[in-house]
mmCIF file of C-alpha atoms and ligand atoms in Angstrom:
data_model
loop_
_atom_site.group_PDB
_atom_site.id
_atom_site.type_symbol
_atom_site.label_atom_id
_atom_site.label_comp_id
_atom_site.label_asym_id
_atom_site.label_seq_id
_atom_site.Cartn_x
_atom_site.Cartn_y
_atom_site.Cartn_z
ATOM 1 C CA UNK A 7 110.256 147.154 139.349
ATOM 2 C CA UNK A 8 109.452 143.872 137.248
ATOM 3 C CA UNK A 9 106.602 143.167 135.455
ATOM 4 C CA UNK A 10 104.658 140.261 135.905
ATOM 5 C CA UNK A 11 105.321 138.120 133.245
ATOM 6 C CA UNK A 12 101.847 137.723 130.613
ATOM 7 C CA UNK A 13 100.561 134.367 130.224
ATOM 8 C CA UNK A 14 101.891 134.853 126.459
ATOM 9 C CA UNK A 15 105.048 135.607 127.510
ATOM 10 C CA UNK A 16 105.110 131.990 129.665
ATOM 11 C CA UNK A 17 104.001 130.758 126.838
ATOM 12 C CA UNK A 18 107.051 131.288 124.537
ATOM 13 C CA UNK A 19 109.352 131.130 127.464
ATOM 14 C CA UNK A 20 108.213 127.151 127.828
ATOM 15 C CA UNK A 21 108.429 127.253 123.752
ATOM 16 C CA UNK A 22 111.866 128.007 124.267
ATOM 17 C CA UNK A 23 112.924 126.104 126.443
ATOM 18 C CA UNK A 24 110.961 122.854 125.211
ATOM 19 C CA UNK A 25 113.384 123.397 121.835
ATOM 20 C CA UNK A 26 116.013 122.066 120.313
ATOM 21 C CA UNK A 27 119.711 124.018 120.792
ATOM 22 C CA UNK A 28 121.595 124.767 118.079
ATOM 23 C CA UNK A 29 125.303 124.870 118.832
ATOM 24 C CA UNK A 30 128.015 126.911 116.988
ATOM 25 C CA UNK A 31 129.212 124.548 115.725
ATOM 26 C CA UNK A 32 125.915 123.430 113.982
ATOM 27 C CA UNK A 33 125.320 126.987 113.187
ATOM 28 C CA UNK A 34 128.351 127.016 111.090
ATOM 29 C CA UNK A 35 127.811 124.250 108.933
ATOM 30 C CA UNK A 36 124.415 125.132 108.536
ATOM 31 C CA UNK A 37 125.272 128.776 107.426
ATOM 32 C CA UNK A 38 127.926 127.276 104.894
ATOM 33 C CA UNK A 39 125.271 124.778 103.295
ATOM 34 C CA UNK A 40 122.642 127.779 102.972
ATOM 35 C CA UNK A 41 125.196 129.951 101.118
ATOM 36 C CA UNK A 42 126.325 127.222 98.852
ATOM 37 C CA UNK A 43 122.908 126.376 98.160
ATOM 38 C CA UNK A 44 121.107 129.419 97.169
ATOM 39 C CA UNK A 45 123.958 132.525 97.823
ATOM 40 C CA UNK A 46 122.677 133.588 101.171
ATOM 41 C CA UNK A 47 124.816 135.183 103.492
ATOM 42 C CA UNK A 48 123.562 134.678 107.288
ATOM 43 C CA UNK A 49 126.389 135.734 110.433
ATOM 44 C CA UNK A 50 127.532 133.002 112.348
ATOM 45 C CA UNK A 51 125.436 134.371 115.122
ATOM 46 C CA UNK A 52 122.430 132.808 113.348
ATOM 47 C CA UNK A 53 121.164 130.348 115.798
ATOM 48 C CA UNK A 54 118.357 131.267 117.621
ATOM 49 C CA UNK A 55 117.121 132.450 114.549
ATOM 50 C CA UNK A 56 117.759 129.222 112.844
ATOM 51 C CA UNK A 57 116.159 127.223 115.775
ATOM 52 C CA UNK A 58 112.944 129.273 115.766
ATOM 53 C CA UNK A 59 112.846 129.187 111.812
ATOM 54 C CA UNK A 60 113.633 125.250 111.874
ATOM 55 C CA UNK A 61 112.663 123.794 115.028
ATOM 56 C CA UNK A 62 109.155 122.426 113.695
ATOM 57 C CA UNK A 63 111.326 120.739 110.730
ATOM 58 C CA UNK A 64 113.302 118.907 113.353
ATOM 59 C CA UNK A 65 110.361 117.834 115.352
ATOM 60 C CA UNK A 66 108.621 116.996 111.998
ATOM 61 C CA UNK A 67 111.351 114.790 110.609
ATOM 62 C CA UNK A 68 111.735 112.708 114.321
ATOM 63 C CA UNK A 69 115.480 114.518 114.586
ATOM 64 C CA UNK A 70 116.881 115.319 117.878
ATOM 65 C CA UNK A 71 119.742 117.155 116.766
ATOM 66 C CA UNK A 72 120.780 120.152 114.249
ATOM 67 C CA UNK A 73 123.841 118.042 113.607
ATOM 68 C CA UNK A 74 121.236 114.782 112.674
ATOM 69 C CA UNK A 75 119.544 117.744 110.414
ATOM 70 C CA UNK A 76 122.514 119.050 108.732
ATOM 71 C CA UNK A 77 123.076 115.054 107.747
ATOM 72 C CA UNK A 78 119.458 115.099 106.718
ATOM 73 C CA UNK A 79 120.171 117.966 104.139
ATOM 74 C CA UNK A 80 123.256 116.447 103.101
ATOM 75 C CA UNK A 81 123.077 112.631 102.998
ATOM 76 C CA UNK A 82 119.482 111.815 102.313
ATOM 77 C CA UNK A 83 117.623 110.997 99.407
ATOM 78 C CA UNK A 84 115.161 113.792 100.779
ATOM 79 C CA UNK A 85 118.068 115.955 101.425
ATOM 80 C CA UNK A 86 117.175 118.185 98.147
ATOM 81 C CA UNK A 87 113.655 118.711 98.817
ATOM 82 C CA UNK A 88 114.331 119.466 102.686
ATOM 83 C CA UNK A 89 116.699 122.585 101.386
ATOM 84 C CA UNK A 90 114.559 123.897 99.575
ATOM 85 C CA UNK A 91 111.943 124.042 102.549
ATOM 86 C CA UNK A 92 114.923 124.944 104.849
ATOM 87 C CA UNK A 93 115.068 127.906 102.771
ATOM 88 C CA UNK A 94 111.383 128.495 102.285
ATOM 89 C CA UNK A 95 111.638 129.215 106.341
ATOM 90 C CA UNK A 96 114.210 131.521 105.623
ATOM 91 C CA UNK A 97 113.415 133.904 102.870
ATOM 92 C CA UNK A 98 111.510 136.873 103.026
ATOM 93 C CA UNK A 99 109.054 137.083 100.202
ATOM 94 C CA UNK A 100 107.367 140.832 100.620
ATOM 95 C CA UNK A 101 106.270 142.124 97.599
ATOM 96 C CA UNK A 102 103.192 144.484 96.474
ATOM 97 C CA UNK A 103 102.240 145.440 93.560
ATOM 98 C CA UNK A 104 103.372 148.928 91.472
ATOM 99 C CA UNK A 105 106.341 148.438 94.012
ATOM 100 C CA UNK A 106 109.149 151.438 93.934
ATOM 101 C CA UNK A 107 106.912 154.279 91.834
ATOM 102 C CA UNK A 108 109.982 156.477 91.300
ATOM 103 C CA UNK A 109 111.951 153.545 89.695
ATOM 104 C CA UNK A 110 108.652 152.140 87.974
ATOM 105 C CA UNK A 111 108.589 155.798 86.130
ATOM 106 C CA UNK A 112 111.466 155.809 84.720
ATOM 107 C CA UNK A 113 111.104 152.144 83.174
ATOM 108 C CA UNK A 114 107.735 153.255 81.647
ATOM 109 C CA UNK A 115 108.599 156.915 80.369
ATOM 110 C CA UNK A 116 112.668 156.186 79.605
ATOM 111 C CA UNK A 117 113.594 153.129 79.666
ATOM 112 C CA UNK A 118 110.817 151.454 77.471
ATOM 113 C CA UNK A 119 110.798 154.877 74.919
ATOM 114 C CA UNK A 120 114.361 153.949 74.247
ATOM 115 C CA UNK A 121 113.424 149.845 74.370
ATOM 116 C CA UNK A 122 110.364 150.927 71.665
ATOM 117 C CA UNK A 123 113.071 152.912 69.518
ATOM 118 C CA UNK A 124 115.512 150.142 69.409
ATOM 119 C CA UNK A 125 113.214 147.456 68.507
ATOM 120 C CA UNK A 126 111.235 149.173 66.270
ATOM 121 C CA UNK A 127 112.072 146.702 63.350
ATOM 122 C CA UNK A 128 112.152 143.160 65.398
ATOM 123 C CA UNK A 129 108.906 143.931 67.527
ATOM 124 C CA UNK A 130 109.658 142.169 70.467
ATOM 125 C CA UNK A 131 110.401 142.683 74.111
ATOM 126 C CA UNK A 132 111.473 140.269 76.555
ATOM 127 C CA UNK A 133 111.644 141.403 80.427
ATOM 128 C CA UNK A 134 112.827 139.463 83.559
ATOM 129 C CA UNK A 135 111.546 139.490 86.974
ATOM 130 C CA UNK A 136 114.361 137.986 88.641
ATOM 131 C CA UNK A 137 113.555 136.752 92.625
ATOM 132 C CA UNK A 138 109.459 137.762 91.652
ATOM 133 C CA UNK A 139 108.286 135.971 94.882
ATOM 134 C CA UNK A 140 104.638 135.830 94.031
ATOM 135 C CA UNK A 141 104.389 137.705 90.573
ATOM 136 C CA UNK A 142 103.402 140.889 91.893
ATOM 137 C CA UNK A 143 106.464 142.564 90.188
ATOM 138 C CA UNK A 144 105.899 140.290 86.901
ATOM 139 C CA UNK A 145 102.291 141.391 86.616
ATOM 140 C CA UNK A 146 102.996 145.079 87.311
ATOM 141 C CA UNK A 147 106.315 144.962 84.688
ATOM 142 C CA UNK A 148 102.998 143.525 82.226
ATOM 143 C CA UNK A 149 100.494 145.898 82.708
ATOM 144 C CA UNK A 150 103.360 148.519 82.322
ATOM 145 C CA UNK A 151 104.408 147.309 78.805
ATOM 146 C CA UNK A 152 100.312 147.780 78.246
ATOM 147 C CA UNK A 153 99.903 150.787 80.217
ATOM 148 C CA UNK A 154 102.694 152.641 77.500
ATOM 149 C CA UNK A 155 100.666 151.970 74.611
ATOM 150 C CA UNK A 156 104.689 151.566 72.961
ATOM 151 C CA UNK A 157 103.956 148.200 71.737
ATOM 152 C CA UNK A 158 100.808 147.195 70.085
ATOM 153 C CA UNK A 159 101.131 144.339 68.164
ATOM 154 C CA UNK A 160 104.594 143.185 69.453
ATOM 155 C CA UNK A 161 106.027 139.779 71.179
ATOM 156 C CA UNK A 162 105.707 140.949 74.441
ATOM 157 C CA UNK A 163 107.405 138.277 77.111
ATOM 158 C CA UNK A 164 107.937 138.893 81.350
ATOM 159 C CA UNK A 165 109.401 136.325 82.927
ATOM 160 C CA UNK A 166 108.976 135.367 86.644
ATOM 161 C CA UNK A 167 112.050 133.344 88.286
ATOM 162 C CA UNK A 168 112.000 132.415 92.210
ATOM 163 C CA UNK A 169 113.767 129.921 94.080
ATOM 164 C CA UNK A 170 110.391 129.058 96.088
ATOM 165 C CA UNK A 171 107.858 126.691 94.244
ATOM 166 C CA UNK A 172 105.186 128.194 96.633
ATOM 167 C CA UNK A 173 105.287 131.440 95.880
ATOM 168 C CA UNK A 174 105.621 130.778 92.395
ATOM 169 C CA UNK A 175 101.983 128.743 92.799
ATOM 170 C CA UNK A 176 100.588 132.037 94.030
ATOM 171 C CA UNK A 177 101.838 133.963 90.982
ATOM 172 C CA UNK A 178 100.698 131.293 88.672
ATOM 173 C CA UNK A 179 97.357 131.812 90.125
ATOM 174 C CA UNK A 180 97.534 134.941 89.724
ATOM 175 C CA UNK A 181 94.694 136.499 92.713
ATOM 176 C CA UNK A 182 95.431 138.672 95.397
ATOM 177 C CA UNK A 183 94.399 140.042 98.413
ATOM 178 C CA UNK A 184 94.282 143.671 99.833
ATOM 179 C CA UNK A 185 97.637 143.917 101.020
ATOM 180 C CA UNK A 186 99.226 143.287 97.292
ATOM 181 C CA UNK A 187 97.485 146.661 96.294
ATOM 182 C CA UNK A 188 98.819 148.808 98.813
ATOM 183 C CA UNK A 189 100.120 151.164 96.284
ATOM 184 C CA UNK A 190 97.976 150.429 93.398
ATOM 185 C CA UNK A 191 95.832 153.059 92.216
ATOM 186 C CA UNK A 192 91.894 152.111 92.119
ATOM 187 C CA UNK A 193 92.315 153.316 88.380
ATOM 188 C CA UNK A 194 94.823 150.561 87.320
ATOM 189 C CA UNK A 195 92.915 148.014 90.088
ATOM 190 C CA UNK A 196 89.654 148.549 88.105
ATOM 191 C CA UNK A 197 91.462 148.355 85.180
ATOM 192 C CA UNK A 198 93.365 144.807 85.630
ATOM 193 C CA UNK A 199 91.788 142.717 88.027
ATOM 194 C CA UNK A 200 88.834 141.264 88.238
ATOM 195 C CA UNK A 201 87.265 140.866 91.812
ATOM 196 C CA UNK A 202 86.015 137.414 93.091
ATOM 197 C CA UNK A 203 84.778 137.649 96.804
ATOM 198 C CA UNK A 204 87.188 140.181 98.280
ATOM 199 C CA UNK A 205 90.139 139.072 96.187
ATOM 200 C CA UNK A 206 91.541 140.101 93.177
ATOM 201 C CA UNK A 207 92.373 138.105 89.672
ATOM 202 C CA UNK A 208 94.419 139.573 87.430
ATOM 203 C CA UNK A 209 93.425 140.234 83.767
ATOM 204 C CA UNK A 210 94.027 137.122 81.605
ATOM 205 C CA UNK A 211 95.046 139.435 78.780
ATOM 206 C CA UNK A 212 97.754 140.671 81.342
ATOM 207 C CA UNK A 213 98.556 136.899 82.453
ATOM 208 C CA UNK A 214 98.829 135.624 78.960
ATOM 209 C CA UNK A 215 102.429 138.003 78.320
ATOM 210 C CA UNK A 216 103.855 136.474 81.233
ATOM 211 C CA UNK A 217 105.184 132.367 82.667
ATOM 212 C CA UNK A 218 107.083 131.577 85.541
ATOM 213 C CA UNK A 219 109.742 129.258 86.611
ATOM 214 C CA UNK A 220 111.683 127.733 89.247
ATOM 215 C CA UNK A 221 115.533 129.022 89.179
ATOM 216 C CA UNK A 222 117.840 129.410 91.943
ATOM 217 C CA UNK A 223 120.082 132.558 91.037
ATOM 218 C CA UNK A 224 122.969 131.097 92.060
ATOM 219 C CA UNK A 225 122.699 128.367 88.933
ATOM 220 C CA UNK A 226 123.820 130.550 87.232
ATOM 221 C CA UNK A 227 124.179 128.044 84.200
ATOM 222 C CA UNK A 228 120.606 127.650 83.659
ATOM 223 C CA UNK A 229 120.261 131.415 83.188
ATOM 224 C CA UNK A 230 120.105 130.521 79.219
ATOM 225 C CA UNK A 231 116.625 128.924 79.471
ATOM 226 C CA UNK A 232 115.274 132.657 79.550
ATOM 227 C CA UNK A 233 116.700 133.654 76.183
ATOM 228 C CA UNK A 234 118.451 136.936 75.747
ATOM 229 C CA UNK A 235 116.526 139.797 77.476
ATOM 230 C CA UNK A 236 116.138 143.625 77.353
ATOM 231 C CA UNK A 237 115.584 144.421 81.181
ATOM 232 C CA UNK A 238 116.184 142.565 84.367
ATOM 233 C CA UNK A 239 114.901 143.328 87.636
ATOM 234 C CA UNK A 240 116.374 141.906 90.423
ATOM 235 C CA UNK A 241 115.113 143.953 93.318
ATOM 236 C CA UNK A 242 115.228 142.844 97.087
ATOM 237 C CA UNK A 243 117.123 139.951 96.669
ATOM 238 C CA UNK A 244 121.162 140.747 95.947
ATOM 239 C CA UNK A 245 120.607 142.098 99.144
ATOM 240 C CA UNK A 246 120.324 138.680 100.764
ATOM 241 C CA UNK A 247 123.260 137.072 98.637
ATOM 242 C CA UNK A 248 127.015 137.044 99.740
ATOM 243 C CA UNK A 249 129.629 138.977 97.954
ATOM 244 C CA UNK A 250 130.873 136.258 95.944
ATOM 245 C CA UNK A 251 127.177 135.073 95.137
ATOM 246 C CA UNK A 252 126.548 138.575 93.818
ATOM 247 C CA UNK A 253 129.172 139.141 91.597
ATOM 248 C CA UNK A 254 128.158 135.644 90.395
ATOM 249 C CA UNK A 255 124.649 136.683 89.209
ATOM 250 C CA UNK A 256 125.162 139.774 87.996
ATOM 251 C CA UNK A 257 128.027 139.039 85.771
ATOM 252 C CA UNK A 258 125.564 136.004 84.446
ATOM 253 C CA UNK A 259 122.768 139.131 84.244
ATOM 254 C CA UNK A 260 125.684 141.277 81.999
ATOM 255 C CA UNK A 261 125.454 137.988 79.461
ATOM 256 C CA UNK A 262 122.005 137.557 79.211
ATOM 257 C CA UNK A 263 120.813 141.569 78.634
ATOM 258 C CA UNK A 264 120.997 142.289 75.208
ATOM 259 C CA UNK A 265 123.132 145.683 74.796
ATOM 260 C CA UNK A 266 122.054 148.298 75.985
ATOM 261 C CA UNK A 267 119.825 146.547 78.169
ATOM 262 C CA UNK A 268 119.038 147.556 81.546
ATOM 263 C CA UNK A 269 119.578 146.069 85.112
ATOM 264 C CA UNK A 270 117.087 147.639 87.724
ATOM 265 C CA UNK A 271 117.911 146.803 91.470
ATOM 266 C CA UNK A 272 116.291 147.635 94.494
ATOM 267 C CA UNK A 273 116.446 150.868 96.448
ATOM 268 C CA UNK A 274 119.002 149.825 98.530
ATOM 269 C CA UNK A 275 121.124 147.889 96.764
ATOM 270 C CA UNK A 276 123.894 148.709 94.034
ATOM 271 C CA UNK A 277 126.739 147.352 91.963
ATOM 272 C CA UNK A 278 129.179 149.022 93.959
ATOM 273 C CA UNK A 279 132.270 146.067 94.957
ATOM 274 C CA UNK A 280 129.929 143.435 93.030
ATOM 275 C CA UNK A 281 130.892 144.412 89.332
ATOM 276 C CA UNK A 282 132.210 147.641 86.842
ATOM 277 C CA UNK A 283 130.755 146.271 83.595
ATOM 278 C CA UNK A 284 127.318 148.307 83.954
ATOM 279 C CA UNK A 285 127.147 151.773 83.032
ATOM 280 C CA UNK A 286 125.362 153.856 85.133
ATOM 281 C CA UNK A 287 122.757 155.789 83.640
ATOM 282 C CA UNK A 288 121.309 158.688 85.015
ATOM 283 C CA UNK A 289 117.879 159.170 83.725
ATOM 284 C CA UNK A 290 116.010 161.950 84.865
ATOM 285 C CA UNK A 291 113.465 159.236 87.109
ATOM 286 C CA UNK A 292 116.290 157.167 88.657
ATOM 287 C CA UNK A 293 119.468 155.886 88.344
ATOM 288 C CA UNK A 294 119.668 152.523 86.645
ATOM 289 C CA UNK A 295 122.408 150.415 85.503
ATOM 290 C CA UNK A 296 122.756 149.350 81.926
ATOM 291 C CA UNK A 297 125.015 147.059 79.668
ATOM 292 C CA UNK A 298 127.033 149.527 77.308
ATOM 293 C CA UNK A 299 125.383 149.617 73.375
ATOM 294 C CA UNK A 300 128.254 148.373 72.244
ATOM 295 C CA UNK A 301 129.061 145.079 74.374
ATOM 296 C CA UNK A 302 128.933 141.775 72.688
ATOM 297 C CA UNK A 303 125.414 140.581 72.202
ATOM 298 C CA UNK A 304 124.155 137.109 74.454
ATOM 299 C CA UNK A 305 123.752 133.417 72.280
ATOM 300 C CA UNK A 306 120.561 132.889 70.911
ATOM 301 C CA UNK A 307 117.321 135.141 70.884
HETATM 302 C C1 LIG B 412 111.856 140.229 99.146
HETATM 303 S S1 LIG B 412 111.371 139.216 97.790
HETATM 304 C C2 LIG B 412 111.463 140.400 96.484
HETATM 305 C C3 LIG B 412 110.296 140.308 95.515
HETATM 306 C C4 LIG B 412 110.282 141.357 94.416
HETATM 307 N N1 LIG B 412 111.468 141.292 93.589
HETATM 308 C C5 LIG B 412 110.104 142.734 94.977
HETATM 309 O O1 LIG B 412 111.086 143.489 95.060
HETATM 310 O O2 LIG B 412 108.989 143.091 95.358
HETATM 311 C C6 LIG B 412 112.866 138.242 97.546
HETATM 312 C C7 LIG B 412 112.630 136.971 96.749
HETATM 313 O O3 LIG B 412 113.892 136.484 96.326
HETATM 314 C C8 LIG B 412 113.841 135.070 96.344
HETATM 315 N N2 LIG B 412 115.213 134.535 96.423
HETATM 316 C C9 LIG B 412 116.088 134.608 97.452
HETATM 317 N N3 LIG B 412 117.224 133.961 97.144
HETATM 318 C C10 LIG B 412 117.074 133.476 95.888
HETATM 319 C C11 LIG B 412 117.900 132.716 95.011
HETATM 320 N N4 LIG B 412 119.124 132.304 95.368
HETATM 321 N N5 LIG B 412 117.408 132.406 93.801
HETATM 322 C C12 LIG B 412 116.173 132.795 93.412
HETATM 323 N N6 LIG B 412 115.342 133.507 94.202
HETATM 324 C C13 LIG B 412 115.797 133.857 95.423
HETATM 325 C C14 LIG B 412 113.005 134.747 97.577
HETATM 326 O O4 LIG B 412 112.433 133.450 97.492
HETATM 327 C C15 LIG B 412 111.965 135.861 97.549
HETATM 328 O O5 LIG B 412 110.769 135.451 96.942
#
């Protein structure tokens, strides 16, 4: 037997019905202007979720039409601004802090040993975050490179990269609320925050070895600004990107890592049909890949 339908579920039905349809057709050109812009790979089959992602944009901008919106993005003097809030509706930005223990412990009791050993005569360290959403990953990375005790005294540098100028406002700002310590111990949350009414601020000792910036991955030609670097993470967002995208970044990752640097990814993603210029290292905490010693260094430290 039916239910009777909840006054919710009315609701969304009349939602639903009040929007605007995407066609295939739209769908299509949409999905080929989101790839070329930023790398991401969405099926065909995208449009409902498209429409219930975009729908407000439409009815914000006066368009009746996901063919007048596809002109929007292409042919206005706005167009630039409205991608990059096209794709704001479209990303996922979950991130916590201390994300991935398993992976985090091998950075702090391998991977940085080996970084310490290296450097031991230059003193300096430089670490990407890259896709940091709102800095969580930048700020752990930090109080990592503290938390080892490897490098008093040293030119310590993490830098945060997103597509997303909001998030990156939130990481800037640096304060958090309980769902960003999910898997934070109350040791290291004593330890690096400071509390202000129910949130959480993060050390300004912690916030000084660390900047952000705004970089789509898929310009790959601005990668330079970063300078060469020691380790990259780039976890939960190759997963997102198209094949071609993918291969694009990482080989662009391979020239900035300095050799022997490493490339961490996330849990479910890997180089496999992307690239086979990474070793793979098996350390005893993870496997990670990493740019052989004796590859050509990247321009300019
Ligand atoms: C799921 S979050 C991952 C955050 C963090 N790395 C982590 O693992 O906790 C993915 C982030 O990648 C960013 N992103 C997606 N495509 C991007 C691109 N083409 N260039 C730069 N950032 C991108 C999104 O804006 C989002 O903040």
């Amino acid at each position: 037997m039916g239910r009777t339908p909840k006054s919710s579920d009315r609701l969304f039905a009349s939602l639903d019905s009040e929007r605007i349809r995407i066609n295939d057709e739209e769908t299509r050109l949409l999905v080929e202007a989101i790839q070329e812009n930023c790398g991401m790979t969405l099926a065909n089959d995208s449009g409902l979720f498209l429409e219930r992602r975009l729908g407000a944009r439409l009815e914000a901008l006066g368009l009746s039409s996901y063919l007048d919106y596809y002109q929007y993005l292409r042919y206005d003097a706005a167009g630039t601004r409205e991608m990059e809030e096209l794709i704001e509706r479209i990303t996922t930005h979950e991130t916590y802090f201390f994300r991935e223990q398993y992976q985090l412990d091998a950075f702090s009791e391998e991977i940085l040993p080996d970084l310490a050993r290296r450097w031991n005569r230059q003193h300096r360290i430089a670490v990407w975050s890259a896709g940091c959403s709102t800095g969580e990953e930048v700020y752990t990375i930090a109080m990592l490179l503290l938390e080892s005790g490897l490098f008093k005294g040293w030119n310590m540098r993490v830098a945060g990269s997103d597509i997303s100028r909001k998030v990156l406002a939130t990481a800037r700002a640096a304060t958090y609320g309980e769902s960003s310590f999910r898997t934070t111990t109350p040791e290291l949350k004593r330890k690096y925050f400071v509390e202000n009414g129910g949130r959480w601020t993060v050390r300004e000792d912690v916030r000084s070895m660390c900047s952000f910036g705004q970089l789509n991955l898929v310009s790959t030609e601005r990668f330079r600004v970063l300078g060469p670097c020691d380790v990259i993470f780039c976890r939960n967002v190759l997963m997102y990107l198209s094949q071609a995208a993918r291969h694009r970044v990482v080989e662009a990752f391979y020239d900035r890592l300095t050799p022997g640097g490493y490339l961490l990814l996330g849990h479910s993603e890997s180089l496999l049909n992307v690239t086979t210029r990474f070793d793979l290292a098996h350390l005893e905490k993870d496997l990670v890949y990493r740019k052989p010693l004796d590859a050509a260094k990247p321009s300019s430290r």
